[in-house]
PDB file of C-alpha atoms in Angstrom:
ATOM      1  CA  MET A   1       0.000   0.000   0.000  1.00 50.00           C
ATOM      2  CA  ASN A   2       1.562   3.303  -1.100  1.00 57.00           C
ATOM      3  CA  THR A   3       1.848   6.058   1.459  1.00 61.00           C
ATOM      4  CA  GLN A   4       0.604   9.474   0.333  1.00 74.00           C
ATOM      5  CA  LEU A   5       3.603  11.555   1.390  1.00 76.00           C
ATOM      6  CA  TYR A   6       3.021  15.270   1.988  1.00 88.00           C
ATOM      7  CA  ASN A   7      -0.735  14.721   1.813  1.00 94.00           C
ATOM      8  CA  ARG A   8      -3.002  15.030   4.813  1.00 96.00           C
ATOM      9  CA  LEU A   9      -6.282  13.131   4.970  1.00 97.00           C
ATOM     10  CA  ILE A  10      -8.847  15.077   6.985  1.00 98.00           C
ATOM     11  CA  ILE A  11     -12.125  13.377   7.866  1.00 98.00           C
ATOM     12  CA  LYS A  12     -15.078  15.079   9.556  1.00 98.00           C
ATOM     13  CA  VAL A  13     -17.844  12.912  10.975  1.00 98.00           C
ATOM     14  CA  SER A  14     -21.249  13.650  12.460  1.00 97.00           C
ATOM     15  CA  LEU A  15     -24.364  11.571  12.946  1.00 94.00           C
ATOM     16  CA  ASN A  16     -25.661  12.514   9.498  1.00 95.00           C
ATOM     17  CA  GLU A  17     -22.590  13.207   7.353  1.00 97.00           C
ATOM     18  CA  PHE A  18     -19.180  11.832   6.477  1.00 98.00           C
ATOM     19  CA  SER A  19     -16.837  14.317   4.783  1.00 98.00           C
ATOM     20  CA  PHE A  20     -13.214  14.042   3.797  1.00 98.00           C
ATOM     21  CA  GLY A  21     -10.590  16.113   2.072  1.00 97.00           C
ATOM     22  CA  ILE A  22      -6.991  15.599   0.989  1.00 97.00           C
ATOM     23  CA  LYS A  23      -4.665  18.567   1.485  1.00 96.00           C
ATOM     24  CA  ASN A  24      -1.169  18.895   0.090  1.00 93.00           C
ATOM     25  CA  LYS A  25       0.934  20.070   3.024  1.00 90.00           C
ATOM     26  CA  LEU A  26       3.485  21.779   0.764  1.00 90.00           C
ATOM     27  CA  ASN A  27       1.212  24.081  -1.241  1.00 91.00           C
ATOM     28  CA  ASN A  28      -2.114  23.802   0.683  1.00 91.00           C
ATOM     29  CA  GLU A  29      -4.013  22.711  -2.429  1.00 94.00           C
ATOM     30  CA  ILE A  30      -7.028  20.461  -1.910  1.00 96.00           C
ATOM     31  CA  SER A  31      -6.833  17.552  -4.338  1.00 94.00           C
ATOM     32  CA  HIS A  32     -10.098  15.900  -3.305  1.00 96.00           C
ATOM     33  CA  LEU A  33     -13.166  16.898  -1.275  1.00 97.00           C
ATOM     34  CA  LYS A  34     -16.330  14.898  -0.795  1.00 97.00           C
ATOM     35  CA  SER A  35     -19.374  14.607   1.503  1.00 97.00           C
ATOM     36  CA  ILE A  36     -21.634  11.593   1.941  1.00 98.00           C
ATOM     37  CA  SER A  37     -24.925  11.634   3.834  1.00 97.00           C
ATOM     38  CA  LEU A  38     -25.417   9.062   6.586  1.00 97.00           C
ATOM     39  CA  ASN A  39     -28.662   7.383   7.582  1.00 97.00           C
ATOM     40  CA  GLN A  40     -29.019   7.437  11.374  1.00 93.00           C
ATOM     41  CA  LEU A  41     -31.447   4.497  11.207  1.00 94.00           C
ATOM     42  CA  ALA A  42     -29.044   2.193   9.348  1.00 96.00           C
ATOM     43  CA  PRO A  43     -26.032   0.384  10.898  1.00 96.00           C
ATOM     44  CA  LEU A  44     -23.103   2.804  10.836  1.00 97.00           C
ATOM     45  CA  GLU A  45     -20.405   0.209  10.229  1.00 96.00           C
ATOM     46  CA  ASN A  46     -22.185  -1.066   7.118  1.00 97.00           C
ATOM     47  CA  GLN A  47     -22.424   2.475   5.740  1.00 98.00           C
ATOM     48  CA  LEU A  48     -18.740   3.144   6.418  1.00 98.00           C
ATOM     49  CA  GLU A  49     -17.738  -0.087   4.706  1.00 97.00           C
ATOM     50  CA  VAL A  50     -19.639   1.012   1.595  1.00 97.00           C
ATOM     51  CA  ILE A  51     -18.077   4.489   1.692  1.00 98.00           C
ATOM     52  CA  PHE A  52     -14.556   3.086   1.941  1.00 98.00           C
ATOM     53  CA  SER A  53     -15.145   0.488  -0.748  1.00 97.00           C
ATOM     54  CA  LYS A  54     -16.413   3.123  -3.199  1.00 97.00           C
ATOM     55  CA  ASN A  55     -13.684   5.704  -2.534  1.00 97.00           C
ATOM     56  CA  GLU A  56     -10.228   4.503  -3.512  1.00 95.00           C
ATOM     57  CA  LEU A  57      -8.540   7.468  -1.869  1.00 95.00           C
ATOM     58  CA  LEU A  58      -9.707   6.151   1.518  1.00 96.00           C
ATOM     59  CA  GLN A  59      -8.007   2.838   0.838  1.00 93.00           C
ATOM     60  CA  VAL A  60      -4.444   4.134   0.522  1.00 91.00           C
ATOM     61  CA  SER A  61      -2.032   4.908   3.345  1.00 91.00           C
ATOM     62  CA  TYR A  62      -1.357   8.435   4.643  1.00 93.00           C
ATOM     63  CA  ASP A  63       1.409   9.622   6.918  1.00 88.00           C
ATOM     64  CA  ASP A  64      -0.957  12.226   8.422  1.00 95.00           C
ATOM     65  CA  ILE A  65      -4.615  11.529   9.218  1.00 97.00           C
ATOM     66  CA  LEU A  66      -6.888  13.813  11.236  1.00 98.00           C
ATOM     67  CA  VAL A  67     -10.435  12.914  12.262  1.00 98.00           C
ATOM     68  CA  LEU A  68     -12.746  15.713  13.427  1.00 98.00           C
ATOM     69  CA  HIS A  69     -15.715  14.728  15.583  1.00 98.00           C
ATOM     70  CA  ASP A  70     -18.399  17.208  14.604  1.00 98.00           C
ATOM     71  CA  ASN A  71     -20.672  17.721  17.607  1.00 96.00           C
ATOM     72  CA  SER A  72     -21.275  20.265  20.356  1.00 94.00           C
ATOM     73  CA  LEU A  73     -20.983  17.701  23.159  1.00 96.00           C
ATOM     74  CA  ASN A  74     -18.045  19.589  24.582  1.00 97.00           C
ATOM     75  CA  THR A  75     -16.916  22.202  27.054  1.00 97.00           C
ATOM     76  CA  PHE A  76     -13.673  24.160  27.476  1.00 97.00           C
ATOM     77  CA  VAL A  77     -12.060  24.026  30.915  1.00 96.00           C
ATOM     78  CA  PRO A  78      -9.016  25.930  32.246  1.00 96.00           C
ATOM     79  CA  SER A  79      -6.106  23.579  32.880  1.00 96.00           C
ATOM     80  CA  ALA A  80      -5.955  24.745  36.506  1.00 95.00           C
ATOM     81  CA  LEU A  81      -9.427  23.245  37.085  1.00 96.00           C
ATOM     82  CA  PHE A  82      -8.905  20.127  34.972  1.00 97.00           C
ATOM     83  CA  ASP A  83      -9.000  16.587  36.354  1.00 97.00           C
ATOM     84  CA  ALA A  84      -8.487  13.853  33.752  1.00 96.00           C
ATOM     85  CA  ASP A  85     -10.064  11.279  36.076  1.00 95.00           C
ATOM     86  CA  ASN A  86     -13.443  13.046  36.176  1.00 94.00           C
ATOM     87  CA  LEU A  87     -14.120  14.100  32.600  1.00 96.00           C
ATOM     88  CA  GLY A  88     -17.851  13.413  32.706  1.00 93.00           C
ATOM     89  CA  SER A  89     -18.375  15.784  35.620  1.00 94.00           C
ATOM     90  CA  TYR A  90     -17.520  18.778  33.413  1.00 95.00           C
ATOM     91  CA  LEU A  91     -20.191  17.916  30.857  1.00 95.00           C
ATOM     92  CA  GLN A  92     -23.075  16.839  33.074  1.00 90.00           C
ATOM     93  CA  TYR A  93     -24.591  20.327  33.430  1.00 85.00           C
ATOM     94  CA  ASN A  94     -24.758  21.266  29.750  1.00 85.00           C
ATOM     95  CA  VAL A  95     -24.830  17.902  27.930  1.00 87.00           C
ATOM     96  CA  LYS A  96     -27.081  14.910  28.459  1.00 87.00           C
ATOM     97  CA  ILE A  97     -24.702  12.100  29.356  1.00 89.00           C
ATOM     98  CA  PHE A  98     -25.200   8.384  29.877  1.00 89.00           C
ATOM     99  CA  PRO A  99     -23.272   5.788  31.942  1.00 87.00           C
ATOM    100  CA  THR A 100     -21.972   4.190  28.735  1.00 90.00           C
ATOM    101  CA  ASP A 101     -20.555   7.429  27.283  1.00 93.00           C
ATOM    102  CA  TYR A 102     -16.846   7.625  26.561  1.00 95.00           C
ATOM    103  CA  PHE A 103     -15.108  10.936  27.235  1.00 97.00           C
ATOM    104  CA  ASP A 104     -11.916  12.389  25.852  1.00 97.00           C
ATOM    105  CA  TYR A 105     -10.202  15.777  25.756  1.00 98.00           C
ATOM    106  CA  ASP A 106      -8.008  17.953  23.562  1.00 98.00           C
ATOM    107  CA  GLU A 107      -5.279  20.074  25.096  1.00 97.00           C
ATOM    108  CA  ILE A 108      -4.740  23.635  23.897  1.00 97.00           C
ATOM    109  CA  SER A 109      -1.445  24.052  25.708  1.00 93.00           C
ATOM    110  CA  SER A 110      -0.751  27.589  24.466  1.00 93.00           C
ATOM    111  CA  HIS A 111      -3.771  28.829  26.441  1.00 95.00           C
ATOM    112  CA  GLN A 112      -3.853  26.327  29.319  1.00 96.00           C
ATOM    113  CA  LEU A 113      -7.210  24.975  28.154  1.00 97.00           C
ATOM    114  CA  GLN A 114      -8.726  21.530  27.796  1.00 98.00           C
ATOM    115  CA  ASN A 115     -11.689  20.798  25.545  1.00 98.00           C
ATOM    116  CA  ILE A 116     -13.597  17.897  27.095  1.00 97.00           C
ATOM    117  CA  TYR A 117     -15.997  16.123  24.765  1.00 97.00           C
ATOM    118  CA  ILE A 118     -17.785  12.924  23.772  1.00 97.00           C
ATOM    119  CA  PRO A 119     -16.242  11.461  20.600  1.00 97.00           C
ATOM    120  CA  TYR A 120     -18.073   9.052  18.311  1.00 97.00           C
ATOM    121  CA  VAL A 121     -16.591   5.747  19.450  1.00 96.00           C
ATOM    122  CA  GLN A 122     -18.041   3.756  16.553  1.00 96.00           C
ATOM    123  CA  PHE A 123     -16.263   5.942  14.031  1.00 98.00           C
ATOM    124  CA  ASN A 124     -12.966   5.721  15.902  1.00 97.00           C
ATOM    125  CA  ASN A 125     -13.175   1.934  16.189  1.00 97.00           C
ATOM    126  CA  PHE A 126     -13.779   1.622  12.464  1.00 98.00           C
ATOM    127  CA  PHE A 127     -10.915   3.974  11.628  1.00 98.00           C
ATOM    128  CA  ILE A 128      -8.529   2.049  13.870  1.00 96.00           C
ATOM    129  CA  ASP A 129      -9.253  -1.081  11.824  1.00 96.00           C
ATOM    130  CA  GLN A 130      -8.788   0.853   8.579  1.00 95.00           C
ATOM    131  CA  PHE A 131      -5.816   3.087   9.347  1.00 95.00           C
ATOM    132  CA  GLY A 132      -4.180   1.865  12.514  1.00 91.00           C
ATOM    133  CA  GLY A 133      -2.941   5.183  13.875  1.00 91.00           C
ATOM    134  CA  PHE A 134      -4.558   8.586  13.419  1.00 97.00           C
ATOM    135  CA  THR A 135      -5.182  11.798  15.335  1.00 97.00           C
ATOM    136  CA  PHE A 136      -8.665  12.823  16.376  1.00 98.00           C
ATOM    137  CA  LYS A 137     -10.136  15.882  18.038  1.00 98.00           C
ATOM    138  CA  ASN A 138     -13.407  17.705  18.560  1.00 98.00           C
ATOM    139  CA  VAL A 139     -14.283  20.040  15.692  1.00 98.00           C
ATOM    140  CA  ASN A 140     -14.583  22.977  18.089  1.00 98.00           C
ATOM    141  CA  THR A 141     -10.972  22.482  19.159  1.00 98.00           C
ATOM    142  CA  ALA A 142     -10.061  22.900  15.506  1.00 98.00           C
ATOM    143  CA  PHE A 143     -12.147  26.091  15.297  1.00 98.00           C
ATOM    144  CA  LEU A 144     -10.471  27.607  18.356  1.00 98.00           C
ATOM    145  CA  GLU A 145      -7.023  26.627  17.066  1.00 97.00           C
ATOM    146  CA  TYR A 146      -7.820  28.355  13.789  1.00 97.00           C
ATOM    147  CA  ILE A 147      -8.891  31.564  15.567  1.00 97.00           C
ATOM    148  CA  LEU A 148      -5.727  31.515  17.679  1.00 96.00           C
ATOM    149  CA  GLN A 149      -3.668  31.549  14.470  1.00 94.00           C
ATOM    150  CA  THR A 150      -5.400  34.656  13.120  1.00 93.00           C
ATOM    151  CA  ASP A 151      -4.477  38.273  13.775  1.00 90.00           C
ATOM    152  CA  ILE A 152      -6.412  38.869  17.005  1.00 91.00           C
ATOM    153  CA  PRO A 153      -6.716  42.546  18.009  1.00 89.00           C
ATOM    154  CA  SER A 154      -4.780  43.241  21.199  1.00 90.00           C
ATOM    155  CA  GLY A 155      -6.589  44.221  24.380  1.00 89.00           C
ATOM    156  CA  VAL A 156     -10.141  44.325  22.991  1.00 92.00           C
ATOM    157  CA  SER A 157     -12.936  41.757  22.875  1.00 96.00           C
ATOM    158  CA  SER A 158     -13.808  40.268  19.483  1.00 97.00           C
ATOM    159  CA  VAL A 159     -16.524  37.787  18.524  1.00 98.00           C
ATOM    160  CA  TYR A 160     -15.911  34.980  16.025  1.00 98.00           C
ATOM    161  CA  SER A 161     -18.652  32.829  14.531  1.00 98.00           C
ATOM    162  CA  CYS A 162     -18.386  29.898  12.120  1.00 98.00           C
ATOM    163  CA  ILE A 163     -21.725  29.290  10.426  1.00 97.00           C
ATOM    164  CA  SER A 164     -23.079  26.006   9.105  1.00 96.00           C
ATOM    165  CA  GLU A 165     -26.457  25.296   7.560  1.00 93.00           C
ATOM    166  CA  HIS A 166     -28.379  24.734  10.798  1.00 93.00           C
ATOM    167  CA  HIS A 167     -25.941  25.603  13.578  1.00 96.00           C
ATOM    168  CA  PHE A 168     -23.149  28.024  14.339  1.00 98.00           C
ATOM    169  CA  GLU A 169     -20.383  28.299  16.890  1.00 98.00           C
ATOM    170  CA  VAL A 170     -19.282  31.434  18.732  1.00 98.00           C
ATOM    171  CA  ILE A 171     -15.902  32.151  20.282  1.00 98.00           C
ATOM    172  CA  VAL A 172     -15.096  35.378  22.118  1.00 98.00           C
ATOM    173  CA  MET A 173     -11.515  36.480  22.657  1.00 97.00           C
ATOM    174  CA  LYS A 174     -10.212  39.457  24.622  1.00 96.00           C
ATOM    175  CA  GLY A 175      -6.904  40.023  22.952  1.00 94.00           C
ATOM    176  CA  ASN A 176      -5.186  36.648  23.209  1.00 93.00           C
ATOM    177  CA  GLU A 177      -7.343  35.566  26.158  1.00 95.00           C
ATOM    178  CA  PHE A 178     -10.076  32.985  25.585  1.00 97.00           C
ATOM    179  CA  ILE A 179     -13.351  34.253  27.090  1.00 97.00           C
ATOM    180  CA  PHE A 180     -16.322  32.278  25.762  1.00 97.00           C
ATOM    181  CA  PHE A 181     -17.526  29.420  23.577  1.00 97.00           C
ATOM    182  CA  ASN A 182     -20.977  28.112  22.725  1.00 96.00           C
ATOM    183  CA  SER A 183     -22.804  26.352  19.913  1.00 97.00           C
ATOM    184  CA  PHE A 184     -26.317  27.290  18.784  1.00 97.00           C
ATOM    185  CA  GLU A 185     -28.866  25.681  16.497  1.00 96.00           C
ATOM    186  CA  TYR A 186     -30.909  27.970  14.246  1.00 97.00           C
ATOM    187  CA  GLN A 187     -33.533  27.790  11.515  1.00 96.00           C
ATOM    188  CA  THR A 188     -33.992  31.447  10.551  1.00 96.00           C
ATOM    189  CA  ALA A 189     -31.964  34.648  10.393  1.00 96.00           C
ATOM    190  CA  GLN A 190     -34.005  35.840  13.374  1.00 97.00           C
ATOM    191  CA  ASP A 191     -32.791  32.843  15.401  1.00 97.00           C
ATOM    192  CA  PHE A 192     -29.222  33.636  14.421  1.00 97.00           C
ATOM    193  CA  ILE A 193     -29.257  37.283  15.444  1.00 97.00           C
ATOM    194  CA  TYR A 194     -31.129  36.484  18.666  1.00 97.00           C
ATOM    195  CA  TYR A 195     -28.288  34.246  19.854  1.00 98.00           C
ATOM    196  CA  ILE A 196     -25.575  36.600  18.621  1.00 98.00           C
ATOM    197  CA  LEU A 197     -27.131  39.541  20.482  1.00 98.00           C
ATOM    198  CA  PHE A 198     -27.578  37.301  23.527  1.00 97.00           C
ATOM    199  CA  VAL A 199     -23.814  36.701  23.557  1.00 98.00           C
ATOM    200  CA  PHE A 200     -23.127  40.437  23.220  1.00 98.00           C
ATOM    201  CA  GLU A 201     -25.541  41.191  26.066  1.00 97.00           C
ATOM    202  CA  GLN A 202     -24.269  38.496  28.438  1.00 97.00           C
ATOM    203  CA  LEU A 203     -20.655  39.539  27.967  1.00 97.00           C
ATOM    204  CA  LYS A 204     -21.526  43.253  28.047  1.00 97.00           C
ATOM    205  CA  LEU A 205     -20.121  43.876  24.595  1.00 97.00           C
ATOM    206  CA  ASP A 206     -21.029  47.054  22.732  1.00 97.00           C
ATOM    207  CA  THR A 207     -22.702  46.339  19.372  1.00 96.00           C
ATOM    208  CA  HIS A 208     -21.336  49.658  18.057  1.00 95.00           C
ATOM    209  CA  GLN A 209     -17.738  49.044  19.107  1.00 95.00           C
ATOM    210  CA  HIS A 210     -16.881  45.355  19.229  1.00 97.00           C
ATOM    211  CA  THR A 211     -16.323  43.444  15.997  1.00 97.00           C
ATOM    212  CA  LEU A 212     -18.151  40.325  14.827  1.00 98.00           C
ATOM    213  CA  HIS A 213     -16.059  38.095  12.526  1.00 97.00           C
ATOM    214  CA  LEU A 214     -18.038  35.670  10.356  1.00 98.00           C
ATOM    215  CA  PHE A 215     -16.800  32.510   8.640  1.00 97.00           C
ATOM    216  CA  GLY A 216     -18.431  29.639   6.792  1.00 97.00           C
ATOM    217  CA  GLN A 217     -21.795  29.655   5.069  1.00 97.00           C
ATOM    218  CA  ILE A 218     -22.376  33.389   4.904  1.00 95.00           C
ATOM    219  CA  ASP A 219     -21.554  36.358   2.685  1.00 92.00           C
ATOM    220  CA  SER A 220     -22.317  40.084   2.673  1.00 90.00           C
ATOM    221  CA  GLY A 221     -25.413  39.520   0.533  1.00 91.00           C
ATOM    222  CA  SER A 222     -27.039  36.903   2.758  1.00 93.00           C
ATOM    223  CA  GLU A 223     -30.050  37.454   4.999  1.00 95.00           C
ATOM    224  CA  LEU A 224     -27.960  36.537   8.046  1.00 95.00           C
ATOM    225  CA  PHE A 225     -25.502  39.341   7.336  1.00 96.00           C
ATOM    226  CA  THR A 226     -28.181  41.905   6.472  1.00 95.00           C
ATOM    227  CA  LEU A 227     -30.030  41.305   9.728  1.00 96.00           C
ATOM    228  CA  ALA A 228     -26.870  41.191  11.813  1.00 96.00           C
ATOM    229  CA  TYR A 229     -25.684  44.500  10.358  1.00 96.00           C
ATOM    230  CA  THR A 230     -28.956  46.095  11.487  1.00 96.00           C
ATOM    231  CA  TYR A 231     -27.746  45.705  15.070  1.00 97.00           C
ATOM    232  CA  ILE A 232     -23.965  45.270  14.889  1.00 97.00           C
ATOM    233  CA  LYS A 233     -21.983  47.926  13.054  1.00 93.00           C
ATOM    234  CA  ASN A 234     -18.541  46.305  12.907  1.00 96.00           C
ATOM    235  CA  ILE A 235     -18.833  43.053  10.967  1.00 97.00           C
ATOM    236  CA  VAL A 236     -16.028  41.368   9.052  1.00 96.00           C
ATOM    237  CA  VAL A 237     -16.926  38.559   6.648  1.00 96.00           C
ATOM    238  CA  TYR A 238     -13.999  36.278   5.892  1.00 96.00           C
ATOM    239  CA  ASP A 239     -12.535  36.501   2.381  1.00 95.00           C
ATOM    240  CA  HIS A 240     -13.553  32.987   1.314  1.00 96.00           C
ATOM    241  CA  LYS A 241     -12.882  33.734  -2.362  1.00 96.00           C
ATOM    242  CA  THR A 242      -9.163  34.350  -1.902  1.00 96.00           C
ATOM    243  CA  GLN A 243      -8.593  31.276   0.234  1.00 96.00           C
ATOM    244  CA  ALA A 244     -10.684  29.090  -2.093  1.00 96.00           C
ATOM    245  CA  SER A 245      -8.315  30.112  -4.885  1.00 96.00           C
ATOM    246  CA  VAL A 246      -5.307  29.033  -2.803  1.00 94.00           C
ATOM    247  CA  PHE A 247      -6.968  25.701  -2.030  1.00 96.00           C
ATOM    248  CA  ASN A 248      -7.991  25.312  -5.703  1.00 95.00           C
ATOM    249  CA  ILE A 249     -11.627  24.673  -4.807  1.00 97.00           C
ATOM    250  CA  THR A 250     -14.880  26.604  -5.197  1.00 97.00           C
ATOM    251  CA  GLU A 251     -15.950  29.294  -2.763  1.00 97.00           C
ATOM    252  CA  ASP A 252     -19.073  27.293  -1.853  1.00 97.00           C
ATOM    253  CA  GLU A 253     -16.951  24.240  -1.034  1.00 97.00           C
ATOM    254  CA  LEU A 254     -14.795  26.301   1.310  1.00 97.00           C
ATOM    255  CA  LYS A 255     -17.828  27.824   3.027  1.00 97.00           C
ATOM    256  CA  LYS A 256     -19.400  24.437   3.672  1.00 97.00           C
ATOM    257  CA  HIS A 257     -16.184  22.764   4.845  1.00 97.00           C
ATOM    258  CA  PHE A 258     -14.420  25.739   6.417  1.00 98.00           C
ATOM    259  CA  ILE A 259     -13.128  24.039   9.568  1.00 98.00           C
ATOM    260  CA  LEU A 260     -12.241  20.775   7.841  1.00 98.00           C
ATOM    261  CA  LEU A 261     -10.166  22.611   5.234  1.00 97.00           C
ATOM    262  CA  ASN A 262      -8.485  24.878   7.790  1.00 97.00           C
ATOM    263  CA  SER A 263      -7.457  22.051  10.100  1.00 95.00           C
TER     264      SER A 263
END
């Protein structure tokens, strides 16, 4: 089996979708990107076997494999308050947990943070059989790591939101200090702005001074942006077009798979 040197296989899994991309680590070009819907009522292992059998690029060997578990069953905890022997206790107040749940955590050492979460064990077990070794993390760890690599304004609070079709995540930074994270489900633009304004209100942020940075499935002509700009005067929409050109993919592909492609 040939090893794909200098190529990174990135897989993102949720209960209803399996996505994967192949990124050249030398020039950042994306050579392949694909999403497959999953049926929650059908056996997962059978579906994964079909996906792998039909996609030859999942059957070769990679020297770098990252699996992103796409769910909001997570919470960020300062390292000073972290106890690896009691992971479930951190999630019990904001996530419905069961005695059979498996917990794991990602360390963000640069900011003395741990992201505690519930990974999809069935996916991991299947990938172990397929790949042997691989790295996995919660998708919201990947989002925070991406924000930490950007040019964060010093000394002021900024709001960052990555938008998907029916949910979005919000991170608030004060300079280089991590302040807040949450994930929200939405159906309408009104839902979206309600939660965004709720974050501004709870953190006492000024909608005329603090900046909202938007990534993912949004642009300056969308209803989400138009409504948000009614209340928030400093909004920056990420330049998806420029990065899509670097990745050699379409702008819509980048918007849909923003975190996967920036991991």
